[in-house]
């Protein structure tokens, strides 16, 4: 552990040219996200915004199946690359020159992947996206090999298993890109399963020393980034209202969207989840399930933009369809947060029912058409209020 390892985001860090990469203590005090990690996350803002824009275009043009399918696949690549970097950094961040250079390479890979998103959506050509993904994975493999040189025994075996698993799976992606397009139908699911299986295989005999508080903070920060896409969408609604002279029609969408985002923030950060992450099994299931949590959070913003385009008559979708583009990811976010995140801190059946019932009310708002978004916002706000009241009652 280096001398600067416990310093937080707002304090300076002395960077050494080269140190021996060894595991950090999982009980390290004052462990917080680093400025480098925050910079790394900014690259994903660009990539997720690209994916959301293509999703908006597909849904607005009346082709939601194609848009949702492409979004789920592209978001998986982004999410899984972020997950792998985050858990590695929680265990082995030494913040020396080679570590920062390797992180820079991974950031470049994210941007290449983002550049390939339009081709992946519009033409089904994943070549550029896979190249960007490979850049990230090659850099991460080098990090694991470096970690193996600094470890001994079971810890070294774990690091080597990670490196070997990454290499094998990435070879599979290269082969899939070189094969005819029809091969994606058969090769996609096995490769995704293989990606998800690498951590379980690598940490079978010894877990990496990730830091529970650091991991929970990193996931929380990434959730905020995903919700930030919805904040941008509310700004789009106001700007479109000014440009189209339809402010009266779009302000309710902007207000409802803002309330939804704030309610989603409140719901997610209402529990001390780091207290739950006490074993690898619990942490892995929690971390994997965040694919739904984070994906739905980002999709709320895309849905708000679809609602704006439908209101300004720039989308080939009905008012109900546009409303569903907002209410479905909002409800999915609420249910998934309850299932994998907040559920572990609920005390009785009434508290457990708050988020599922709130999600049902949000979906019910779809029937209101043009007024669906503000009504969904009211339902989300009522869900938060009910949770606060029941929590206060339980504590009392």
Short mmCIF file of C-alpha atoms in Angstrom, two decimals:
data_model
loop_
_atom_site.label_atom_id
_atom_site.label_comp_id
_atom_site.label_asym_id
_atom_site.label_seq_id
_atom_site.Cartn_x
_atom_site.Cartn_y
_atom_site.Cartn_z
CA UNK A 1 0.00 0.00 0.00
CA UNK A 2 1.41 3.37 -0.98
CA UNK A 3 1.60 6.35 1.32
CA UNK A 4 -1.17 8.20 -0.50
CA UNK A 5 -3.67 5.34 -0.60
CA UNK A 6 -6.06 6.74 1.99
CA UNK A 7 -6.35 10.21 0.52
CA UNK A 8 -9.69 11.23 -0.95
CA UNK A 9 -10.82 12.93 -4.11
CA UNK A 10 -10.24 16.48 -2.97
CA UNK A 11 -6.65 16.08 -1.78
CA UNK A 12 -3.39 16.00 -3.69
CA UNK A 13 -1.65 12.71 -4.37
CA UNK A 14 2.06 12.15 -4.78
CA UNK A 15 2.55 9.89 -7.81
CA UNK A 16 5.56 7.59 -7.72
CA UNK A 17 7.27 6.58 -10.99
CA UNK A 18 7.01 2.86 -10.23
CA UNK A 19 5.97 0.77 -7.24
CA UNK A 20 5.41 -2.92 -6.63
CA UNK A 21 1.74 -3.62 -7.31
CA UNK A 22 0.38 -5.49 -4.30
CA UNK A 23 -3.13 -5.83 -2.96
CA UNK A 24 -4.62 -3.12 -0.78
CA UNK A 25 -6.26 -3.71 2.58
CA UNK A 26 -10.02 -4.28 2.36
CA UNK A 27 -10.44 -2.56 5.74
CA UNK A 28 -8.41 0.51 4.78
CA UNK A 29 -9.72 3.64 6.48
CA UNK A 30 -11.02 6.67 4.57
CA UNK A 31 -10.97 4.85 1.23
CA UNK A 32 -12.62 7.03 -1.41
CA UNK A 33 -12.88 7.33 -5.17
CA UNK A 34 -9.76 8.84 -6.73
CA UNK A 35 -9.56 11.70 -9.25
CA UNK A 36 -8.31 9.19 -11.85
CA UNK A 37 -11.39 7.03 -11.34
CA UNK A 38 -13.64 10.05 -11.77
CA UNK A 39 -11.83 11.00 -14.98
CA UNK A 40 -12.22 7.43 -16.20
CA UNK A 41 -15.97 7.64 -15.55
CA UNK A 42 -16.26 10.77 -17.69
CA UNK A 43 -15.39 8.72 -20.78
CA UNK A 44 -18.44 6.61 -20.11
CA UNK A 45 -20.61 9.72 -20.06
CA UNK A 46 -19.78 10.15 -23.74
CA UNK A 47 -20.30 6.48 -24.59
CA UNK A 48 -23.61 6.12 -22.73
CA UNK A 49 -24.88 9.34 -24.31
CA UNK A 50 -24.09 7.88 -27.76
CA UNK A 51 -25.96 4.68 -26.95
CA UNK A 52 -28.91 6.66 -25.56
CA UNK A 53 -29.05 8.85 -28.67
CA UNK A 54 -29.30 5.80 -30.96
CA UNK A 55 -31.99 4.34 -28.70
CA UNK A 56 -33.98 7.57 -28.93
CA UNK A 57 -33.65 7.58 -32.74
CA UNK A 58 -34.82 3.98 -33.08
CA UNK A 59 -37.82 4.38 -30.77
CA UNK A 60 -38.80 7.72 -32.30
CA UNK A 61 -38.71 6.17 -35.77
CA UNK A 62 -41.04 3.37 -34.68
CA UNK A 63 -38.45 0.60 -34.40
CA UNK A 64 -38.18 -0.01 -30.64
CA UNK A 65 -37.21 -3.69 -30.87
CA UNK A 66 -34.08 -2.90 -32.90
CA UNK A 67 -33.20 0.05 -30.67
CA UNK A 68 -33.66 -1.79 -27.39
CA UNK A 69 -31.70 -4.83 -28.62
CA UNK A 70 -28.76 -2.70 -29.75
CA UNK A 71 -28.88 -0.64 -26.56
CA UNK A 72 -28.78 -3.71 -24.31
CA UNK A 73 -25.76 -5.14 -26.13
CA UNK A 74 -23.77 -1.91 -26.32
CA UNK A 75 -24.58 -1.02 -22.73
CA UNK A 76 -23.41 -4.46 -21.62
CA UNK A 77 -19.98 -3.84 -23.18
CA UNK A 78 -19.72 -0.42 -21.51
CA UNK A 79 -21.00 -1.61 -18.14
CA UNK A 80 -18.83 -4.72 -18.05
CA UNK A 81 -15.67 -2.81 -18.97
CA UNK A 82 -16.43 -0.31 -16.21
CA UNK A 83 -17.15 -3.09 -13.70
CA UNK A 84 -13.85 -4.86 -14.40
CA UNK A 85 -11.82 -1.68 -14.03
CA UNK A 86 -13.64 -0.68 -10.84
CA UNK A 87 -13.16 -3.97 -8.99
CA UNK A 88 -9.52 -4.22 -10.07
CA UNK A 89 -8.86 -0.66 -8.90
CA UNK A 90 -10.53 -1.36 -5.57
CA UNK A 91 -8.01 -4.15 -4.95
CA UNK A 92 -4.81 -3.01 -6.70
CA UNK A 93 -4.82 0.75 -7.37
CA UNK A 94 -1.21 1.79 -6.74
CA UNK A 95 -1.53 5.05 -8.74
CA UNK A 96 1.99 5.04 -10.11
CA UNK A 97 3.00 6.01 -13.67
CA UNK A 98 2.39 2.58 -15.32
CA UNK A 99 -0.99 2.29 -13.63
CA UNK A 100 -2.06 5.71 -14.89
CA UNK A 101 -0.81 4.98 -18.41
CA UNK A 102 -2.75 1.70 -18.48
CA UNK A 103 -5.85 3.56 -17.34
CA UNK A 104 -5.32 6.09 -20.13
CA UNK A 105 -5.26 3.23 -22.65
CA UNK A 106 -8.53 1.93 -21.22
CA UNK A 107 -10.05 5.39 -21.55
CA UNK A 108 -8.99 5.48 -25.19
CA UNK A 109 -10.72 2.14 -25.67
CA UNK A 110 -13.94 3.54 -24.24
CA UNK A 111 -13.86 6.40 -26.74
CA UNK A 112 -13.18 4.04 -29.66
CA UNK A 113 -16.12 1.92 -28.54
CA UNK A 114 -18.27 5.05 -28.37
CA UNK A 115 -17.23 5.94 -31.92
CA UNK A 116 -18.39 2.52 -33.12
CA UNK A 117 -21.84 2.72 -31.53
CA UNK A 118 -23.64 4.36 -34.52
CA UNK A 119 -22.37 1.64 -36.91
CA UNK A 120 -23.36 -1.05 -34.43
CA UNK A 121 -26.90 0.34 -34.15
CA UNK A 122 -27.56 1.38 -37.75
CA UNK A 123 -25.72 -1.28 -39.75
CA UNK A 124 -25.17 -4.12 -37.31
CA UNK A 125 -21.41 -3.68 -37.80
CA UNK A 126 -19.68 -4.18 -34.44
CA UNK A 127 -16.11 -4.09 -35.74
CA UNK A 128 -15.13 -0.67 -34.37
CA UNK A 129 -17.00 -1.28 -31.11
CA UNK A 130 -15.20 -4.61 -30.60
CA UNK A 131 -11.83 -2.97 -31.36
CA UNK A 132 -12.51 -0.39 -28.64
CA UNK A 133 -13.57 -3.15 -26.26
CA UNK A 134 -10.38 -5.10 -27.01
CA UNK A 135 -8.22 -2.04 -26.29
CA UNK A 136 -9.76 -1.80 -22.83
CA UNK A 137 -9.39 -5.52 -22.17
CA UNK A 138 -5.77 -5.71 -23.33
CA UNK A 139 -4.85 -2.92 -20.91
CA UNK A 140 -6.72 -4.66 -18.10
CA UNK A 141 -4.99 -7.96 -18.89
CA UNK A 142 -1.64 -6.21 -18.58
CA UNK A 143 -2.73 -4.86 -15.19
CA UNK A 144 -3.61 -8.35 -13.96
CA UNK A 145 -0.29 -9.73 -15.18
CA UNK A 146 1.47 -6.95 -13.32
CA UNK A 147 -0.53 -7.74 -10.20
CA UNK A 148 0.48 -11.40 -10.47
CA UNK A 149 4.15 -10.40 -10.35
CA UNK A 150 3.58 -8.55 -7.09
CA UNK A 151 1.67 -11.40 -5.42
CA UNK A 152 2.48 -14.91 -4.25
CA UNK A 153 0.54 -18.10 -3.64
CA UNK A 154 -3.24 -18.07 -4.07
CA UNK A 155 -3.34 -14.32 -4.78
CA UNK A 156 -0.95 -14.80 -7.70
CA UNK A 157 -3.09 -17.66 -9.02
CA UNK A 158 -6.19 -15.47 -8.89
CA UNK A 159 -4.48 -12.70 -10.86
CA UNK A 160 -3.23 -15.15 -13.49
CA UNK A 161 -6.68 -16.69 -13.82
CA UNK A 162 -8.13 -13.25 -14.48
CA UNK A 163 -5.52 -12.56 -17.15
CA UNK A 164 -5.97 -15.94 -18.83
CA UNK A 165 -9.76 -15.70 -18.75
CA UNK A 166 -9.69 -12.23 -20.30
CA UNK A 167 -7.41 -13.38 -23.12
CA UNK A 168 -9.56 -16.39 -23.98
CA UNK A 169 -12.81 -14.44 -24.05
CA UNK A 170 -11.33 -11.63 -26.13
CA UNK A 171 -10.09 -14.16 -28.68
CA UNK A 172 -13.69 -15.30 -28.89
CA UNK A 173 -14.87 -11.75 -29.70
CA UNK A 174 -12.22 -11.41 -32.42
CA UNK A 175 -13.31 -14.69 -34.02
CA UNK A 176 -16.96 -13.63 -33.84
CA UNK A 177 -16.24 -10.35 -35.64
CA UNK A 178 -14.37 -12.19 -38.42
CA UNK A 179 -17.18 -14.69 -38.98
CA UNK A 180 -20.33 -13.92 -41.05
CA UNK A 181 -23.03 -11.82 -39.40
CA UNK A 182 -25.20 -14.89 -38.80
CA UNK A 183 -22.59 -16.17 -36.32
CA UNK A 184 -23.62 -13.45 -33.86
CA UNK A 185 -26.90 -15.28 -33.25
CA UNK A 186 -25.00 -18.32 -31.99
CA UNK A 187 -21.89 -16.78 -30.49
CA UNK A 188 -23.21 -13.76 -28.62
CA UNK A 189 -24.86 -15.47 -25.62
CA UNK A 190 -21.99 -17.94 -24.95
CA UNK A 191 -19.42 -15.12 -24.99
CA UNK A 192 -21.48 -12.97 -22.62
CA UNK A 193 -21.80 -15.92 -20.26
CA UNK A 194 -18.05 -16.50 -20.51
CA UNK A 195 -17.40 -12.84 -19.67
CA UNK A 196 -19.56 -13.08 -16.57
CA UNK A 197 -17.95 -16.37 -15.55
CA UNK A 198 -14.35 -15.09 -15.50
CA UNK A 199 -14.55 -13.45 -12.01
CA UNK A 200 -16.22 -16.52 -10.48
CA UNK A 201 -13.54 -18.76 -12.01
CA UNK A 202 -10.66 -16.48 -11.00
CA UNK A 203 -11.78 -15.95 -7.41
CA UNK A 204 -12.89 -19.52 -6.74
CA UNK A 205 -10.07 -20.22 -4.29
CA UNK A 206 -9.23 -16.69 -3.11
CA UNK A 207 -11.13 -13.43 -3.48
CA UNK A 208 -9.43 -10.21 -4.41
CA UNK A 209 -9.26 -7.69 -1.53
CA UNK A 210 -11.83 -5.22 -2.85
CA UNK A 211 -12.96 -2.53 -0.43
CA UNK A 212 -16.73 -2.62 0.42
CA UNK A 213 -17.08 1.11 1.08
CA UNK A 214 -15.05 1.99 -2.00
CA UNK A 215 -17.09 -0.35 -4.21
CA UNK A 216 -20.40 1.00 -2.94
CA UNK A 217 -19.21 4.56 -3.53
CA UNK A 218 -18.02 3.77 -7.05
CA UNK A 219 -21.36 2.19 -7.98
CA UNK A 220 -23.19 5.11 -6.44
CA UNK A 221 -21.15 7.60 -8.46
CA UNK A 222 -21.79 5.66 -11.66
CA UNK A 223 -25.51 5.60 -10.87
CA UNK A 224 -25.40 9.39 -10.59
CA UNK A 225 -23.72 9.56 -14.00
CA UNK A 226 -26.49 7.43 -15.51
CA UNK A 227 -29.15 9.62 -13.95
CA UNK A 228 -27.28 12.61 -15.33
CA UNK A 229 -28.48 11.55 -18.80
CA UNK A 230 -32.00 12.29 -17.59
CA UNK A 231 -30.96 15.71 -16.29
CA UNK A 232 -29.66 16.48 -19.78
CA UNK A 233 -32.99 15.31 -21.23
CA UNK A 234 -34.95 17.75 -19.05
CA UNK A 235 -32.75 20.53 -20.39
CA UNK A 236 -33.54 19.35 -23.92
CA UNK A 237 -37.24 19.55 -23.09
CA UNK A 238 -37.00 23.17 -21.97
CA UNK A 239 -34.85 24.16 -24.95
CA UNK A 240 -37.21 22.42 -27.38
CA UNK A 241 -40.13 24.23 -25.76
CA UNK A 242 -38.45 27.57 -26.39
CA UNK A 243 -37.49 26.67 -29.97
CA UNK A 244 -40.86 25.17 -30.90
CA UNK A 245 -42.95 27.71 -28.98
CA UNK A 246 -44.42 24.78 -27.05
CA UNK A 247 -43.15 25.55 -23.58
CA UNK A 248 -46.57 24.89 -22.07
CA UNK A 249 -46.56 21.34 -23.44
CA UNK A 250 -42.94 20.53 -22.59
CA UNK A 251 -42.55 22.09 -19.16
CA UNK A 252 -44.66 19.32 -17.53
CA UNK A 253 -42.35 16.74 -19.13
CA UNK A 254 -39.26 18.58 -17.88
CA UNK A 255 -40.71 18.96 -14.38
CA UNK A 256 -41.90 15.36 -14.23
CA UNK A 257 -38.54 14.10 -15.50
CA UNK A 258 -36.66 16.12 -12.90
CA UNK A 259 -38.84 14.75 -10.10
CA UNK A 260 -38.30 11.19 -11.40
CA UNK A 261 -34.53 11.68 -11.37
CA UNK A 262 -34.54 13.11 -7.86
CA UNK A 263 -36.77 10.30 -6.62
CA UNK A 264 -34.47 7.72 -8.24
CA UNK A 265 -31.50 9.34 -6.52
CA UNK A 266 -33.30 9.31 -3.16
CA UNK A 267 -34.36 5.68 -3.52
CA UNK A 268 -30.89 4.45 -4.43
CA UNK A 269 -28.98 6.32 -1.72
CA UNK A 270 -31.38 5.62 1.13
CA UNK A 271 -29.46 2.58 2.44
CA UNK A 272 -25.84 2.01 3.62
CA UNK A 273 -25.19 -0.76 1.12
CA UNK A 274 -21.52 -1.17 2.09
CA UNK A 275 -22.74 -2.86 5.27
CA UNK A 276 -24.30 -5.60 3.11
CA UNK A 277 -21.22 -6.31 0.98
CA UNK A 278 -19.52 -8.70 3.39
CA UNK A 279 -18.82 -11.68 1.08
CA UNK A 280 -17.85 -12.29 -2.53
CA UNK A 281 -21.12 -14.06 -3.28
CA UNK A 282 -23.24 -11.18 -2.01
CA UNK A 283 -21.06 -8.58 -3.69
CA UNK A 284 -20.94 -10.36 -7.05
CA UNK A 285 -24.70 -10.86 -7.24
CA UNK A 286 -25.24 -7.24 -6.22
CA UNK A 287 -22.69 -6.01 -8.74
CA UNK A 288 -23.98 -8.15 -11.63
CA UNK A 289 -27.59 -7.10 -11.03
CA UNK A 290 -26.57 -3.48 -11.43
CA UNK A 291 -26.62 -4.05 -15.17
CA UNK A 292 -30.40 -3.63 -14.88
CA UNK A 293 -30.19 -0.81 -12.33
CA UNK A 294 -27.71 1.25 -14.33
CA UNK A 295 -29.15 0.42 -17.75
CA UNK A 296 -32.65 1.46 -16.71
CA UNK A 297 -31.33 4.64 -15.06
CA UNK A 298 -29.67 5.70 -18.31
CA UNK A 299 -32.73 4.70 -20.35
CA UNK A 300 -34.95 7.11 -18.40
CA UNK A 301 -33.15 9.99 -20.10
CA UNK A 302 -33.62 8.42 -23.53
CA UNK A 303 -37.31 7.98 -22.80
CA UNK A 304 -37.67 11.63 -21.81
CA UNK A 305 -36.14 12.67 -25.14
CA UNK A 306 -38.61 10.42 -26.98
CA UNK A 307 -41.46 12.10 -25.08
CA UNK A 308 -40.12 15.50 -26.13
CA UNK A 309 -39.85 14.50 -29.78
CA UNK A 310 -43.36 13.05 -29.76
CA UNK A 311 -44.81 16.20 -28.21
CA UNK A 312 -43.10 18.37 -30.85
CA UNK A 313 -44.31 16.02 -33.62
CA UNK A 314 -40.82 14.85 -34.57
CA UNK A 315 -41.35 11.20 -33.69
CA UNK A 316 -43.34 8.43 -35.39
CA UNK A 317 -44.67 7.05 -32.14
CA UNK A 318 -47.96 7.46 -30.27
CA UNK A 319 -48.35 9.44 -27.07
CA UNK A 320 -48.82 6.17 -25.19
CA UNK A 321 -45.68 4.70 -26.76
CA UNK A 322 -43.67 7.79 -25.84
CA UNK A 323 -45.01 7.67 -22.29
CA UNK A 324 -44.06 4.00 -22.03
CA UNK A 325 -40.50 4.91 -23.04
CA UNK A 326 -40.30 6.87 -19.75
CA UNK A 327 -42.46 4.82 -17.40
CA UNK A 328 -40.99 1.40 -18.28
CA UNK A 329 -37.32 2.20 -17.40
CA UNK A 330 -38.47 4.19 -14.34
CA UNK A 331 -40.48 1.25 -13.03
CA UNK A 332 -37.68 -1.16 -13.89
CA UNK A 333 -35.22 0.99 -11.96
CA UNK A 334 -37.46 1.04 -8.90
CA UNK A 335 -38.06 -2.72 -8.91
CA UNK A 336 -34.41 -3.61 -9.56
CA UNK A 337 -33.17 -1.26 -6.82
CA UNK A 338 -35.58 -2.91 -4.41
CA UNK A 339 -34.59 -6.44 -5.48
CA UNK A 340 -30.80 -6.11 -5.25
CA UNK A 341 -30.09 -3.01 -3.23
CA UNK A 342 -32.70 -1.63 -0.82
CA UNK A 343 -34.45 -4.92 0.02
CA UNK A 344 -31.72 -5.98 2.44
CA UNK A 345 -32.56 -3.11 4.80
CA UNK A 346 -36.37 -3.36 4.83
CA UNK A 347 -37.92 -4.29 8.18
CA UNK A 348 -41.47 -5.44 7.41
CA UNK A 349 -43.86 -6.26 4.56
CA UNK A 350 -45.11 -2.68 4.30
CA UNK A 351 -41.61 -1.36 3.64
CA UNK A 352 -40.97 -4.14 1.15
CA UNK A 353 -44.09 -3.23 -0.84
CA UNK A 354 -43.29 0.46 -1.22
CA UNK A 355 -41.01 0.25 -4.27
CA UNK A 356 -42.93 -2.48 -6.16
CA UNK A 357 -46.21 -0.61 -5.60
CA UNK A 358 -44.57 2.64 -6.64
CA UNK A 359 -43.34 0.97 -9.84
CA UNK A 360 -46.90 -0.21 -10.56
CA UNK A 361 -48.23 3.33 -10.15
CA UNK A 362 -45.56 4.65 -12.48
CA UNK A 363 -46.55 2.11 -15.13
CA UNK A 364 -50.22 2.99 -14.60
CA UNK A 365 -49.38 6.61 -15.46
CA UNK A 366 -48.65 5.43 -19.01
CA UNK A 367 -52.39 5.48 -19.70
CA UNK A 368 -52.42 9.28 -19.23
CA UNK A 369 -50.68 9.87 -22.57
CA UNK A 370 -49.25 13.39 -22.72
CA UNK A 371 -49.59 13.77 -18.94
CA UNK A 372 -47.86 10.47 -18.21
CA UNK A 373 -44.46 11.92 -17.32
CA UNK A 374 -45.65 14.43 -14.69
CA UNK A 375 -47.98 11.80 -13.22
CA UNK A 376 -45.12 9.30 -13.12
CA UNK A 377 -43.09 11.95 -11.31
CA UNK A 378 -45.87 12.34 -8.75
CA UNK A 379 -45.99 8.56 -8.28
CA UNK A 380 -42.22 8.44 -7.77
CA UNK A 381 -42.39 11.30 -5.27
CA UNK A 382 -45.21 9.56 -3.39
CA UNK A 383 -43.08 6.41 -3.28
CA UNK A 384 -40.24 8.33 -1.65
CA UNK A 385 -42.62 9.95 0.84
CA UNK A 386 -44.12 6.57 1.77
CA UNK A 387 -40.66 5.10 2.26
CA UNK A 388 -39.64 7.97 4.54
CA UNK A 389 -42.82 7.68 6.60
CA UNK A 390 -42.58 3.91 7.03
CA UNK A 391 -38.88 4.13 7.86
CA UNK A 392 -39.55 6.71 10.55
CA UNK A 393 -42.35 4.54 11.97
CA UNK A 394 -40.06 1.49 12.12
CA UNK A 395 -37.30 3.39 13.85
CA UNK A 396 -39.78 4.83 16.31
#
